Coordinates of C-alpha atoms in Angstrom, one line a residue:
M7 CA 11.4 -40.2 13.4
E8 CA 8.1 -39.3 11.0
R9 CA 7.6 -36.2 12.8
G10 CA 11.4 -34.9 12.3
R11 CA 11.1 -36.2 8.6
M12 CA 8.1 -34.2 8.2
S13 CA 9.5 -31.4 9.8
R14 CA 12.2 -31.1 7.3
A15 CA 10.3 -31.8 4.5
T16 CA 8.0 -28.9 5.1
T17 CA 11.4 -26.2 5.4
S18 CA 12.5 -28.0 1.8
G19 CA 9.3 -26.8 0.1
R20 CA 7.1 -29.9 0.7
P21 CA 3.1 -29.6 0.3
S22 CA 1.3 -28.9 3.5
E23 CA -1.0 -32.1 2.8
Q24 CA 1.7 -34.7 4.3
M25 CA 2.1 -33.2 7.5
P26 CA 0.8 -35.2 10.4
M27 CA -2.7 -35.5 11.2
R28 CA -2.5 -34.8 15.3
V29 CA -0.5 -32.0 16.4
Q30 CA 1.1 -33.1 19.7
D31 CA 0.4 -30.4 22.5
S32 CA 3.6 -29.3 23.1
N33 CA 3.8 -28.1 19.5
R34 CA 0.7 -25.7 19.6
M35 CA 1.9 -21.9 19.6
S36 CA -1.6 -21.2 20.7
M37 CA -5.6 -22.2 21.1
A38 CA -6.1 -20.7 17.7
Y39 CA -4.2 -23.4 16.0
A40 CA -6.3 -25.8 17.7
T41 CA -9.6 -24.9 16.0
P42 CA -11.2 -26.0 12.6
K43 CA -9.3 -24.5 9.7
S44 CA -9.7 -24.6 6.0
N45 CA -7.5 -23.6 3.0
Q46 CA -10.3 -22.6 0.9
P47 CA -11.5 -19.4 0.3
S48 CA -15.2 -18.5 1.5
F49 CA -18.0 -17.9 -1.2
G50 CA -20.9 -15.7 -1.5
K51 CA -21.5 -13.1 1.3
L52 CA -20.8 -15.5 4.1
N53 CA -19.0 -12.8 5.6
V54 CA -20.2 -9.7 4.4
P55 CA -21.1 -6.9 7.4
K56 CA -24.3 -4.9 6.7
S57 CA -25.5 -2.3 8.7
Q58 CA -29.1 -3.0 9.2
S59 CA -28.3 -6.6 10.2
V60 CA -28.3 -7.4 13.9
T61 CA -26.9 -10.8 13.1
S62 CA -24.0 -9.2 11.4
E63 CA -23.1 -6.6 14.0
R64 CA -23.2 -9.7 16.3
R65 CA -20.6 -11.5 14.4
T66 CA -18.1 -8.8 14.1
S67 CA -18.7 -7.4 17.6
F68 CA -15.9 -9.1 19.3
F69 CA -13.4 -7.5 17.4
G70 CA -15.2 -3.9 18.8
V71 CA -14.9 -2.2 21.9
R72 CA -14.3 -4.0 25.2
T73 CA -17.8 -2.5 26.5
V74 CA -19.8 -5.0 24.1
G75 CA -17.9 -8.4 25.3
S76 CA -20.2 -8.4 28.3
S77 CA -23.4 -8.7 26.4
M78 CA -22.3 -11.2 23.5
P79 CA -24.7 -13.4 23.2
R80 CA -23.8 -17.4 24.0
N81 CA -24.2 -18.0 19.9
S82 CA -21.1 -16.0 19.1
S83 CA -18.2 -17.2 16.9
V84 CA -15.8 -17.3 19.9
S85 CA -18.0 -18.7 22.9
G86 CA -20.4 -20.9 21.1
F87 CA -19.0 -24.4 22.6
G88 CA -17.2 -23.0 25.8
G89 CA -19.1 -20.7 27.4
T90 CA -17.9 -18.9 30.4
E91 CA -15.8 -22.1 31.4
K92 CA -12.2 -21.7 32.0
I93 CA -10.6 -24.6 30.3
K94 CA -6.7 -26.2 31.1
D95 CA -4.1 -24.3 29.5
T96 CA -2.4 -27.3 27.5
R97 CA 0.3 -25.1 25.7
P98 CA 3.5 -26.1 27.4
L99 CA 4.0 -22.3 28.7
H100 CA 7.0 -23.1 31.1
D101 CA 9.3 -25.1 28.4
K102 CA 12.0 -22.6 27.6
S103 CA 12.1 -23.6 23.6
F104 CA 8.4 -22.9 23.6
V105 CA 8.5 -20.0 25.4
Q106 CA 11.8 -18.4 23.1
Q107 CA 9.8 -19.4 20.1
C108 CA 6.9 -17.3 21.0
I109 CA 9.0 -14.4 21.8
R110 CA 10.6 -14.5 18.4
Q111 CA 7.2 -14.5 16.9
L112 CA 6.3 -11.4 18.8
H113 CA 9.3 -9.9 18.0
E114 CA 8.9 -10.7 14.3
F115 CA 5.0 -9.5 14.6
L116 CA 5.8 -6.2 16.3
T117 CA 8.7 -5.3 14.0
E118 CA 6.5 -6.2 10.8
H119 CA 3.8 -4.0 12.1
G120 CA 5.8 -0.6 13.2
Y121 CA 5.8 -0.9 16.7
P122 CA 6.8 2.3 18.1
G123 CA 8.8 1.6 21.1
T124 CA 12.3 0.0 21.5
L125 CA 12.5 -3.8 21.0
S126 CA 15.0 -5.8 22.4
A127 CA 16.1 -9.4 23.9
K128 CA 16.2 -8.1 27.1
T129 CA 12.8 -6.4 26.8
L130 CA 11.0 -9.5 25.7
Q131 CA 12.4 -11.9 27.9
S132 CA 11.3 -10.2 31.2
P133 CA 9.2 -6.7 30.3
S134 CA 7.8 -4.6 32.9
T135 CA 4.2 -3.9 33.5
K136 CA 4.5 -0.5 31.5
E137 CA 6.1 -2.3 28.2
F138 CA 3.4 -5.4 28.5
V139 CA 0.7 -2.6 28.3
K140 CA 2.0 -1.1 25.6
M141 CA 2.8 -4.4 23.5
F142 CA -0.6 -5.3 24.8
E143 CA -2.4 -1.8 23.2
F144 CA -0.6 -1.8 19.9
V145 CA -1.7 -5.4 19.3
Y146 CA -5.5 -5.1 20.3
R147 CA -5.3 -1.5 18.1
Q148 CA -5.1 -4.1 15.1
L149 CA -8.4 -4.9 15.9
D150 CA -9.7 -1.6 17.1
P151 CA -7.9 1.4 15.8
N152 CA -9.8 3.7 18.1
F153 CA -8.8 1.9 21.2
E154 CA -7.1 4.2 24.0
M155 CA -5.5 2.4 27.0
P156 CA -6.7 4.3 30.1
N157 CA -3.9 5.8 32.4
S158 CA -5.3 4.3 35.7
K159 CA -6.1 0.7 36.7
V160 CA -4.4 -0.9 33.6
E161 CA -3.8 -3.9 35.6
E162 CA -7.9 -4.2 35.8
E163 CA -8.5 -3.2 32.3
V164 CA -6.0 -5.7 30.3
P165 CA -7.6 -9.0 32.1
A166 CA -10.9 -7.4 31.3
I167 CA -10.3 -7.0 27.7
L168 CA -9.1 -10.5 27.5
K169 CA -12.2 -11.7 29.2
A170 CA -14.5 -9.8 26.9
L171 CA -12.8 -11.2 23.7
R172 CA -13.5 -14.5 25.2
Y173 CA -10.0 -15.7 26.2
P174 CA -10.5 -19.3 27.3
F175 CA -7.4 -19.2 29.7
V176 CA -7.0 -17.6 33.5
F177 CA -5.5 -14.5 33.6
S178 CA -6.0 -12.9 36.8
K179 CA -5.3 -9.0 37.5
S180 CA -2.5 -9.7 40.3
S181 CA -0.1 -10.8 37.2
M182 CA -0.3 -7.6 35.9
Y183 CA 1.6 -6.8 38.8
S184 CA 4.7 -8.8 38.3
V185 CA 4.1 -9.6 34.7
G186 CA 7.7 -9.7 33.8
A187 CA 8.4 -12.4 36.9
P188 CA 9.9 -16.1 35.5
H189 CA 6.5 -17.4 36.9
T190 CA 4.0 -15.1 35.1
W191 CA 5.4 -13.9 32.2
P192 CA 4.8 -17.3 30.0
Q193 CA 1.1 -16.2 31.1
G194 CA 1.1 -13.2 29.9
L195 CA 3.1 -14.0 26.7
G196 CA 0.5 -16.7 26.0
A197 CA -2.1 -14.4 26.5
L198 CA 0.0 -11.6 23.5
M199 CA 0.1 -14.8 21.2
W200 CA -3.4 -15.6 21.5
L201 CA -4.3 -12.2 20.8
I202 CA -1.6 -12.2 17.8
D203 CA -3.9 -14.9 16.4
Q204 CA -7.1 -13.2 16.8
V205 CA -5.5 -10.1 14.7
K206 CA -4.6 -12.7 12.0
I207 CA -8.0 -14.3 12.0
Y208 CA -9.6 -11.0 11.6
W209 CA -7.3 -9.7 8.7
C210 CA -8.0 -12.9 7.0
L211 CA -11.6 -12.4 7.1
R212 CA -11.5 -8.8 6.5
K213 CA -9.6 -9.9 3.2
Q214 CA -12.4 -12.0 2.4
E215 CA -15.3 -9.4 2.9
L216 CA -13.3 -7.0 0.6
M217 CA -13.0 -9.7 -2.2
F218 CA -16.4 -11.0 -2.2
R219 CA -18.3 -7.9 -1.0
D220 CA -20.2 -7.7 -4.7
C221 CA -20.2 -11.3 -5.3
S222 CA -23.7 -12.1 -5.0
E223 CA -25.7 -9.1 -5.0
D224 CA -29.0 -11.1 -5.5
S225 CA -28.6 -13.0 -2.2
D226 CA -28.4 -10.1 0.4
N227 CA -30.7 -11.4 3.1
I228 CA -29.5 -15.4 2.7
E229 CA -27.1 -15.0 5.3
E230 CA -29.1 -14.4 7.8
G231 CA -31.8 -17.1 6.6
A232 CA -32.7 -20.3 8.4
E233 CA -30.9 -22.4 5.7
Y234 CA -27.4 -20.6 6.0
N235 CA -27.6 -21.0 9.9
K236 CA -28.8 -24.6 9.6
L237 CA -25.4 -25.1 7.5
L238 CA -22.9 -23.1 9.8
M239 CA -24.2 -24.7 12.9
D240 CA -24.2 -28.5 11.2
Y241 CA -20.7 -27.6 10.2
N242 CA -19.7 -26.4 13.4
A243 CA -21.1 -29.1 15.3
E244 CA -19.3 -31.6 13.1
T245 CA -16.1 -30.2 13.2
Y246 CA -16.3 -29.5 16.6
S247 CA -17.1 -33.2 17.3
M248 CA -13.9 -34.5 15.0
F249 CA -11.7 -31.9 17.0
M250 CA -13.2 -33.7 20.5
Q251 CA -12.2 -36.6 18.6
G252 CA -8.3 -35.9 18.3
K253 CA -8.5 -34.9 14.3
D254 CA -6.7 -31.2 13.7
S255 CA -7.7 -31.5 9.6
F256 CA -11.5 -30.8 8.4
D257 CA -10.5 -31.3 4.5
D258 CA -13.7 -33.8 4.1
A259 CA -16.1 -31.7 6.2
D260 CA -14.9 -28.5 4.7
E261 CA -15.5 -29.5 1.2
L262 CA -18.9 -30.8 1.9
F263 CA -19.6 -27.4 3.5
Y264 CA -18.2 -25.0 0.5
N265 CA -20.0 -27.3 -2.0
K266 CA -23.1 -26.6 0.3
L267 CA -22.6 -22.9 -0.1
K268 CA -22.0 -22.7 -3.7
K269 CA -25.3 -24.1 -4.1
L270 CA -27.1 -21.9 -1.9
Y271 CA -25.3 -18.9 -3.3
N272 CA -25.2 -19.9 -6.7
V273 CA -21.3 -18.8 -6.8
D274 CA -20.1 -18.3 -10.4
E275 CA -16.2 -19.1 -9.6
A276 CA -15.5 -18.2 -13.2
L277 CA -16.6 -14.6 -13.1
L278 CA -14.8 -14.2 -9.6
A279 CA -11.7 -15.2 -11.0
S280 CA -11.9 -13.0 -14.0
T281 CA -13.0 -10.4 -12.0
A282 CA -9.9 -10.5 -9.3
E283 CA -7.6 -10.8 -12.7
K284 CA -9.0 -7.6 -14.0
Y285 CA -8.8 -5.9 -10.9
R286 CA -5.2 -6.6 -10.6
I287 CA -4.1 -5.6 -14.1
L288 CA -6.1 -2.0 -13.0
S289 CA -4.0 -1.8 -9.9
E290 CA -0.9 -2.6 -11.8
E291 CA -1.6 -0.2 -14.5
V292 CA -2.7 2.4 -11.7
E293 CA 0.3 2.0 -10.1
R294 CA 2.9 2.3 -12.9
L295 CA 0.7 5.5 -13.8
E296 CA 1.5 7.0 -10.6
K297 CA 4.8 6.1 -10.3
E298 CA 6.0 7.5 -13.8
S299 CA 4.1 10.6 -12.8
H300 CA 5.5 11.5 -9.5
T301 CA 9.3 9.9 -10.3
D302 CA 12.1 10.2 -12.3
R303 CA 12.1 7.9 -15.3
L304 CA 16.1 7.7 -15.0
M305 CA 15.9 6.8 -11.3
T306 CA 12.9 4.5 -11.9
K307 CA 14.8 2.3 -14.7
R308 CA 17.7 2.2 -12.2
M309 CA 15.8 1.2 -9.1
E310 CA 14.3 -1.6 -11.7
R311 CA 17.8 -2.6 -12.5
V312 CA 18.9 -3.1 -8.9
K313 CA 15.7 -5.0 -8.4
L314 CA 16.5 -7.0 -11.4
Q315 CA 19.9 -7.7 -10.0
A316 CA 18.5 -8.5 -6.6
D317 CA 16.0 -11.2 -8.6
V318 CA 19.1 -12.6 -10.2
K319 CA 20.9 -13.3 -6.9
T320 CA 17.3 -14.6 -5.5
L321 CA 16.8 -16.8 -7.8
Q322 CA 20.2 -18.4 -8.1
S323 CA 20.3 -18.9 -4.4
Y324 CA 16.8 -21.0 -5.0
R325 CA 18.1 -22.9 -7.6
S326 CA 21.2 -24.0 -5.4
N327 CA 18.6 -24.5 -2.8
V328 CA 16.8 -26.4 -5.4
E329 CA 19.7 -28.7 -6.6
S330 CA 20.5 -29.5 -2.8
F331 CA 16.9 -30.5 -2.3
N332 CA 17.2 -33.1 -5.6
V333 CA 20.3 -34.3 -4.2
N334 CA 18.7 -35.1 -0.9
L335 CA 15.8 -36.9 -2.7
E336 CA 18.0 -39.2 -4.7
N337 CA 20.1 -39.9 -1.5
R338 CA 16.9 -40.9 -0.1
A339 CA 15.5 -42.8 -3.2
S340 CA 19.0 -44.4 -3.3
E341 CA 18.4 -45.3 0.5
L342 CA 15.0 -46.9 -0.4
S343 CA 16.1 -49.0 -3.1
N344 CA 18.9 -50.3 -0.7
E345 CA 15.9 -51.1 1.6
L346 CA 14.0 -52.5 -1.0
E347 CA 16.9 -55.1 -1.8
T348 CA 17.4 -55.6 1.6
T349 CA 13.8 -56.4 2.1
G350 CA 13.8 -58.7 -0.9
S351 CA 16.6 -60.3 0.3
Q352 CA 14.7 -61.1 3.6
L353 CA 11.9 -62.0 1.8
G354 CA 13.8 -64.5 -0.5
S355 CA 15.2 -66.2 2.6
L356 CA 11.7 -66.3 4.3
K357 CA 10.6 -67.9 1.4
H358 CA 13.3 -70.5 1.4
E359 CA 13.0 -71.3 5.1
H360 CA 9.2 -71.9 4.4
N361 CA 10.0 -74.1 1.7
E362 CA 12.3 -75.6 4.1
L363 CA 9.6 -76.1 6.6
Q364 CA 6.9 -77.3 4.1
L365 CA 9.5 -80.2 3.1
R366 CA 10.1 -81.1 6.6
L367 CA 6.4 -80.9 7.3
R368 CA 5.8 -83.9 4.6
N369 CA 8.7 -85.8 5.4
Q370 CA 8.4 -86.4 9.3
K371 CA 6.2 -86.0 12.3
F372 CA 6.0 -82.8 14.3
T373 CA 6.6 -83.0 18.0
P374 CA 5.4 -80.5 20.6
A375 CA 8.9 -79.4 20.8
D376 CA 9.2 -78.8 17.1
V377 CA 6.0 -76.6 17.3
E378 CA 7.2 -74.5 20.2
R379 CA 10.4 -74.1 18.0
I380 CA 8.6 -73.1 15.0
N381 CA 6.6 -70.4 17.3
R382 CA 9.8 -69.1 18.5
E383 CA 11.6 -68.7 15.2
K384 CA 8.5 -66.8 14.1
G385 CA 8.8 -64.7 17.5
E386 CA 12.5 -64.1 16.1
L387 CA 11.8 -62.9 12.5
Q388 CA 9.2 -60.6 13.9
R389 CA 11.7 -59.0 16.3
T390 CA 14.1 -58.9 13.6
L391 CA 11.4 -57.0 11.6
S392 CA 11.0 -54.6 14.4
S393 CA 14.6 -53.9 14.7
H394 CA 15.4 -53.2 11.0
S395 CA 12.5 -50.5 11.3
K396 CA 14.3 -49.1 14.5
S397 CA 17.4 -49.2 12.9
L398 CA 15.8 -47.2 9.8
E399 CA 14.6 -44.7 12.4
D400 CA 17.6 -44.1 14.0
A401 CA 19.6 -43.5 10.6
E402 CA 17.2 -41.0 9.8
Q403 CA 17.5 -39.1 13.2
H404 CA 21.5 -39.7 12.7
K405 CA 21.2 -38.2 9.5
W406 CA 19.2 -34.9 11.0
N407 CA 21.9 -34.8 14.2
E408 CA 24.6 -34.9 11.4
E409 CA 23.2 -31.7 9.3
I410 CA 22.6 -29.9 12.5
T411 CA 26.3 -30.9 14.1
L412 CA 27.6 -29.5 10.7
A413 CA 25.7 -26.2 10.7
K414 CA 27.5 -25.7 14.3
V415 CA 31.1 -26.6 13.1
K416 CA 30.3 -23.9 10.3
E417 CA 29.3 -21.1 12.5
K418 CA 32.3 -21.8 15.1
A419 CA 34.7 -21.4 12.0
E420 CA 32.8 -17.9 11.0
L421 CA 33.3 -16.8 14.8
K422 CA 37.2 -18.2 14.9
V423 CA 37.9 -16.2 11.5
A424 CA 35.9 -12.9 13.1
E425 CA 38.4 -13.0 16.2
Y426 CA 41.3 -13.6 13.9
H427 CA 40.1 -10.0 11.6
K428 CA 39.8 -8.5 15.0
L429 CA 43.3 -9.1 16.2
A430 CA 44.6 -7.9 12.7
R431 CA 42.4 -4.6 12.7
K432 CA 44.3 -3.9 16.0
L433 CA 47.8 -4.9 14.8
K434 CA 46.7 -2.6 11.6
L435 CA 47.0 -5.6 9.3
V436 CA 43.7 -5.1 8.0
P437 CA 42.3 -3.7 5.3
L438 CA 44.6 -3.1 2.4
S439 CA 44.9 0.5 3.5
A440 CA 46.1 -0.1 7.0
E441 CA 49.3 1.2 8.3
N442 CA 51.2 -2.0 8.8
A443 CA 49.7 -4.0 5.7
C444 CA 51.9 -2.6 3.0
G445 CA 49.4 -3.3 0.5
H446 CA 49.1 -6.9 1.0
D447 CA 46.0 -8.8 2.0
F448 CA 46.2 -10.3 5.4
E449 CA 42.1 -10.7 5.6
I450 CA 40.6 -14.8 5.2
R451 CA 37.9 -15.7 3.4
P452 CA 37.3 -19.1 4.5
F453 CA 34.3 -19.5 2.2
D454 CA 35.7 -17.8 -0.9
C455 CA 38.3 -20.5 -1.5
G456 CA 39.1 -23.9 -1.3
P457 CA 41.0 -25.9 1.6
G458 CA 44.5 -26.0 -0.6
S459 CA 43.6 -21.9 -1.3
M460 CA 43.5 -21.6 2.3
V461 CA 47.3 -23.3 3.0
Q462 CA 48.5 -21.1 0.5
H463 CA 46.9 -18.1 2.1
N464 CA 48.6 -19.1 5.1
T465 CA 51.8 -19.6 3.5
Q466 CA 52.0 -16.4 1.4
T467 CA 50.9 -14.4 4.7
Q468 CA 53.6 -15.8 7.2
M469 CA 55.8 -15.1 4.4
L470 CA 54.6 -11.2 4.4
L471 CA 54.9 -11.1 8.1
R472 CA 58.5 -12.3 7.9
K473 CA 59.0 -9.5 5.4
L474 CA 57.4 -7.0 7.8
V475 CA 59.5 -8.0 10.5
S476 CA 62.8 -7.8 8.5
D477 CA 61.6 -4.2 7.4
V478 CA 61.3 -3.3 11.0
E479 CA 64.7 -4.9 11.8
E480 CA 66.4 -2.8 9.1
E481 CA 64.7 0.5 10.1
N482 CA 66.6 -0.5 13.5
S483 CA 69.6 -1.2 12.0
R484 CA 69.3 2.3 10.5
L485 CA 68.5 4.0 13.3
A486 CA 71.3 2.5 15.0
N487 CA 73.9 3.7 12.1
M488 CA 72.2 7.3 12.4
K489 CA 73.0 7.1 16.0
L490 CA 76.5 6.6 15.8
S491 CA 77.1 9.1 13.1
L492 CA 75.5 11.3 15.5
E493 CA 77.8 10.4 18.3
E494 CA 80.8 11.0 16.2
S495 CA 79.9 14.1 15.0
S496 CA 78.8 16.2 17.8
E497 CA 79.7 15.6 21.5
Q498 CA 77.8 18.3 22.8
V499 CA 74.5 16.6 22.1
N500 CA 75.6 13.3 24.1
S501 CA 73.0 13.7 26.8
N502 CA 70.1 13.9 24.5
L503 CA 71.5 10.7 22.7
L504 CA 71.6 9.0 26.0
D505 CA 67.8 9.9 26.1
K506 CA 67.1 8.6 22.4
S507 CA 68.9 5.4 23.0
N508 CA 66.9 4.8 26.2
D509 CA 63.5 5.6 24.0
L510 CA 65.2 3.5 21.2
K511 CA 66.0 0.3 23.7
Q512 CA 62.0 0.6 25.2
Q513 CA 60.8 0.7 21.3
R514 CA 63.1 -2.7 20.6
E515 CA 61.3 -4.3 23.5
Q516 CA 58.3 -3.4 22.6
I517 CA 58.8 -4.5 18.8
R518 CA 60.3 -7.7 20.8
K519 CA 57.4 -8.3 22.6
L520 CA 54.7 -7.7 19.7
D521 CA 56.6 -9.9 17.5
E522 CA 56.5 -12.6 19.9
R523 CA 52.8 -12.2 20.4
L524 CA 52.6 -12.2 16.8
D525 CA 54.3 -15.3 16.5
S526 CA 52.2 -17.2 18.9
D527 CA 49.3 -15.8 17.3
M528 CA 50.0 -16.9 14.0
Q529 CA 51.0 -20.4 15.1
E530 CA 47.7 -20.9 16.9
L531 CA 45.8 -19.4 13.9
A532 CA 47.9 -21.8 11.6
Q533 CA 46.7 -24.6 14.0
E534 CA 43.2 -23.3 13.8
E535 CA 43.3 -23.0 10.0
Q536 CA 44.5 -26.8 9.9
D537 CA 41.3 -27.4 12.1
W538 CA 39.1 -25.5 10.0
A539 CA 40.1 -27.0 6.7
A540 CA 40.0 -30.5 8.0
E541 CA 36.3 -29.8 9.3
I542 CA 34.9 -28.3 6.3
E543 CA 36.7 -29.6 3.7
A544 CA 33.6 -31.7 2.1
V545 CA 31.7 -28.6 2.1
E546 CA 34.4 -26.1 0.9
N547 CA 34.5 -28.5 -2.2
H548 CA 30.5 -28.3 -2.5
R549 CA 30.6 -25.0 -2.1
T550 CA 33.3 -24.4 -4.8
T551 CA 31.3 -26.1 -7.2
L552 CA 28.5 -24.4 -6.8
E553 CA 29.9 -21.3 -6.7
K554 CA 31.4 -21.8 -10.3
K555 CA 28.2 -22.3 -11.6
V556 CA 27.1 -19.5 -9.6
N557 CA 29.8 -17.2 -10.9
C558 CA 28.9 -18.3 -14.6
G559 CA 25.5 -17.7 -14.4
Y560 CA 26.0 -14.3 -12.7
D561 CA 28.8 -13.2 -15.9
E562 CA 26.0 -14.1 -18.0
A563 CA 23.6 -12.1 -16.4
V564 CA 25.9 -9.1 -16.1
Q565 CA 26.7 -8.9 -19.9
H566 CA 23.0 -9.4 -20.8
L567 CA 22.5 -6.5 -18.5
K568 CA 25.2 -4.3 -20.0
A569 CA 24.1 -4.9 -23.3
A570 CA 20.4 -4.5 -22.5
Q571 CA 21.0 -0.7 -21.0
Q572 CA 19.8 0.4 -24.4
Q573 CA 17.1 -1.7 -25.1
Y574 CA 15.6 -1.6 -21.8
H575 CA 12.1 -3.0 -23.1
L576 CA 12.9 -6.1 -24.9
V577 CA 14.9 -6.9 -21.8
L578 CA 12.3 -6.6 -19.6
Q579 CA 10.3 -8.9 -21.9
E580 CA 13.2 -11.6 -22.2
T581 CA 13.6 -11.6 -18.3
N582 CA 9.6 -12.1 -17.9
E583 CA 10.0 -15.0 -20.1
E584 CA 12.7 -16.1 -18.2
R585 CA 10.8 -16.2 -15.0
R586 CA 8.0 -18.0 -16.4
T587 CA 10.5 -20.8 -17.6
V588 CA 12.3 -21.2 -14.6
A589 CA 9.2 -21.4 -12.5
N590 CA 7.8 -23.8 -14.8
N591 CA 11.1 -25.7 -14.5
I592 CA 10.7 -25.4 -10.7
A593 CA 7.5 -26.6 -10.6
S594 CA 8.0 -29.3 -12.8
V595 CA 10.9 -30.3 -10.6
F596 CA 8.6 -30.4 -7.4
T597 CA 5.8 -32.2 -9.3
T598 CA 8.4 -35.4 -10.8
A599 CA 10.0 -35.2 -7.2
V600 CA 6.5 -35.5 -5.2
N601 CA 5.3 -38.4 -7.7
H602 CA 8.5 -40.2 -7.3
L603 CA 8.5 -40.0 -3.7
S604 CA 4.6 -40.9 -3.7
I605 CA 5.5 -43.8 -6.1
T606 CA 8.3 -45.0 -3.8
E607 CA 6.0 -44.9 -0.7
K608 CA 3.1 -46.9 -2.8
C609 CA 5.9 -49.5 -3.5
M610 CA 6.8 -50.0 -0.2
E611 CA 3.3 -50.3 1.3
D612 CA 2.6 -52.9 -1.5
L613 CA 5.9 -54.9 -0.5
H614 CA 4.7 -54.5 3.4
G615 CA 1.1 -55.7 2.6
K616 CA 3.0 -58.5 0.3
V617 CA 4.8 -59.8 3.1
Q618 CA 2.1 -59.5 5.7
R619 CA 0.1 -61.9 3.3
I620 CA 2.8 -64.4 2.9
C621 CA 3.4 -64.5 6.8
S622 CA -0.4 -64.7 7.2
K623 CA -0.6 -67.6 4.8
A624 CA 2.5 -69.0 6.4
V625 CA 0.8 -69.0 9.8
E626 CA -2.6 -70.4 8.4
E627 CA -0.7 -73.3 6.8
D628 CA 1.2 -74.1 9.9
E629 CA -2.3 -73.9 11.9
A630 CA -3.8 -76.6 9.4
A631 CA -0.8 -78.9 9.4
L632 CA -0.8 -78.8 13.5
Q633 CA -4.5 -79.3 13.6
K634 CA -4.2 -82.4 11.2
L635 CA -1.3 -83.6 13.3
R636 CA -3.6 -83.2 16.5
E637 CA -6.3 -85.4 14.7
T638 CA -3.8 -87.9 14.1
L639 CA -2.9 -88.0 17.8
K640 CA -6.5 -88.8 19.0
I641 CA -6.5 -91.1 16.4
F642 CA -3.7 -93.2 17.4
K643 CA -4.9 -92.4 21.1
S644 CA -8.0 -93.8 20.2
K645 CA -6.6 -97.0 18.6
S646 CA -4.1 -97.5 21.1
D647 CA -6.7 -97.6 24.0
G648 CA -8.7 -100.2 21.9
L649 CA -5.9 -102.5 21.9

């Protein structure tokens, strides 16, 4: 329950510091996630390569060509603790959900970075050896842009490259001959995900090198000195020891390591921040001047207006998300208050029972049966406390399951509406300009109106369809009258009229069949609309309220945009001020929510500690009383023996 609650809070915008300390093996994406990580930036010239330094070339060589992998020293940043020993792969590569998650991440990475080949779900589910080699070559080129995959013996080349990069698991060349098979594709996918993790780490290090290239010009040779090597080895040994003990977060070790680096490199953080800010301002100015010199200013203004409209929509959606998150927090606070009241009442009942037990202890003598009964009641109270805790976890899990069910029901409703629209297009009833629509709107928009409007729209649609049927019948009667007049006026075309009458009968039969089919479809759609209205009534009410607020804010934004076409610079300044205000408000909301949650958790911890202290005190008093009773019994026995 705690893991699910943490994951939901993370997706809603909670800070990463509240994630669980230990991540299970089934949730690890690759071995890169199991290495010590730090969210703090590096200092000095920690990762700056130097053309004259052998140590620097060694530290960056594992991203180079494959030929240097076999001669890489043992104290490399990749193989410092593992050597050439192959360890057991703890990733759940045969779990379907994990494999699908890895496929989605691989597809996102290839799409975002311009993969030249064609990507499809079928290709990534079971790729051929040629497609796998293309993907591997594309990912490896992110590390080495000059890399070219040889045309022959690619089955041996790929495992050799992974071995040179110190891939910690076994990937044999026999797997390359049938890489798309169900029993070998998870291993190939795991190798690609590991390589993507190395690419991301390499990009992060390269950004840090560019950022801190000129930070400490006076300490060019410190990185290769004994002090730096000692700090680095101490840090690696300490974090690896913590990792082997089961920890995945090394904040204390990172903080101590970076404090030592600050002292070693004499880092001026204020100078770094001011330099970065100046660089950002100059970059923005250069980009703006280049755009103004190469593009049409009118077109630029139009594009900026479109961007502002998109920003307004994004802010509105973000505001709705924040409001829903606030509602969830309020519900959680109310649940915690109810639990607090329940715990208080239970504490009161425990105090009352404790007082009764004290009174009984003073007024009567205890027998071994009484002592056994007291212990049994104590065990029942402990079981009751554990059952309440379990019921709270079940309630949280049930809430999460209900949210998932609601999303699935909404998705089913959208699919049914899409089927209805497809059938209406076949009958030429959608859109408004369709042949049989006659200027009427037969399209269903289930999320643009409430349940009452759905019923009204259904009634209106039925009336329009009945009118359409009556028009068709009138047209049929008009054709029949015309037929009679033609029979009376001319007998020489009787044979033609007979043919026409047969055609007319066929058309009537087709119209009748279409009418019957349309009636049956409309009945089914009416029944389905009732089911939809019953299933999404609560969602539609909340959505209608949000739409009113969003429409109100959108109308105001449109009015401001129209009024600001002649005063663009003033509107741009006001928009920036509004953005800062919204950002400050959102930050204050998140800060308030986090503070409230921390205060609530602290109160619950205090209450839990207080209950434990009271229970321990009661147990100690019971033990003291029991000891007194035993001493009294011994005295009575000695007196009886004396008599």
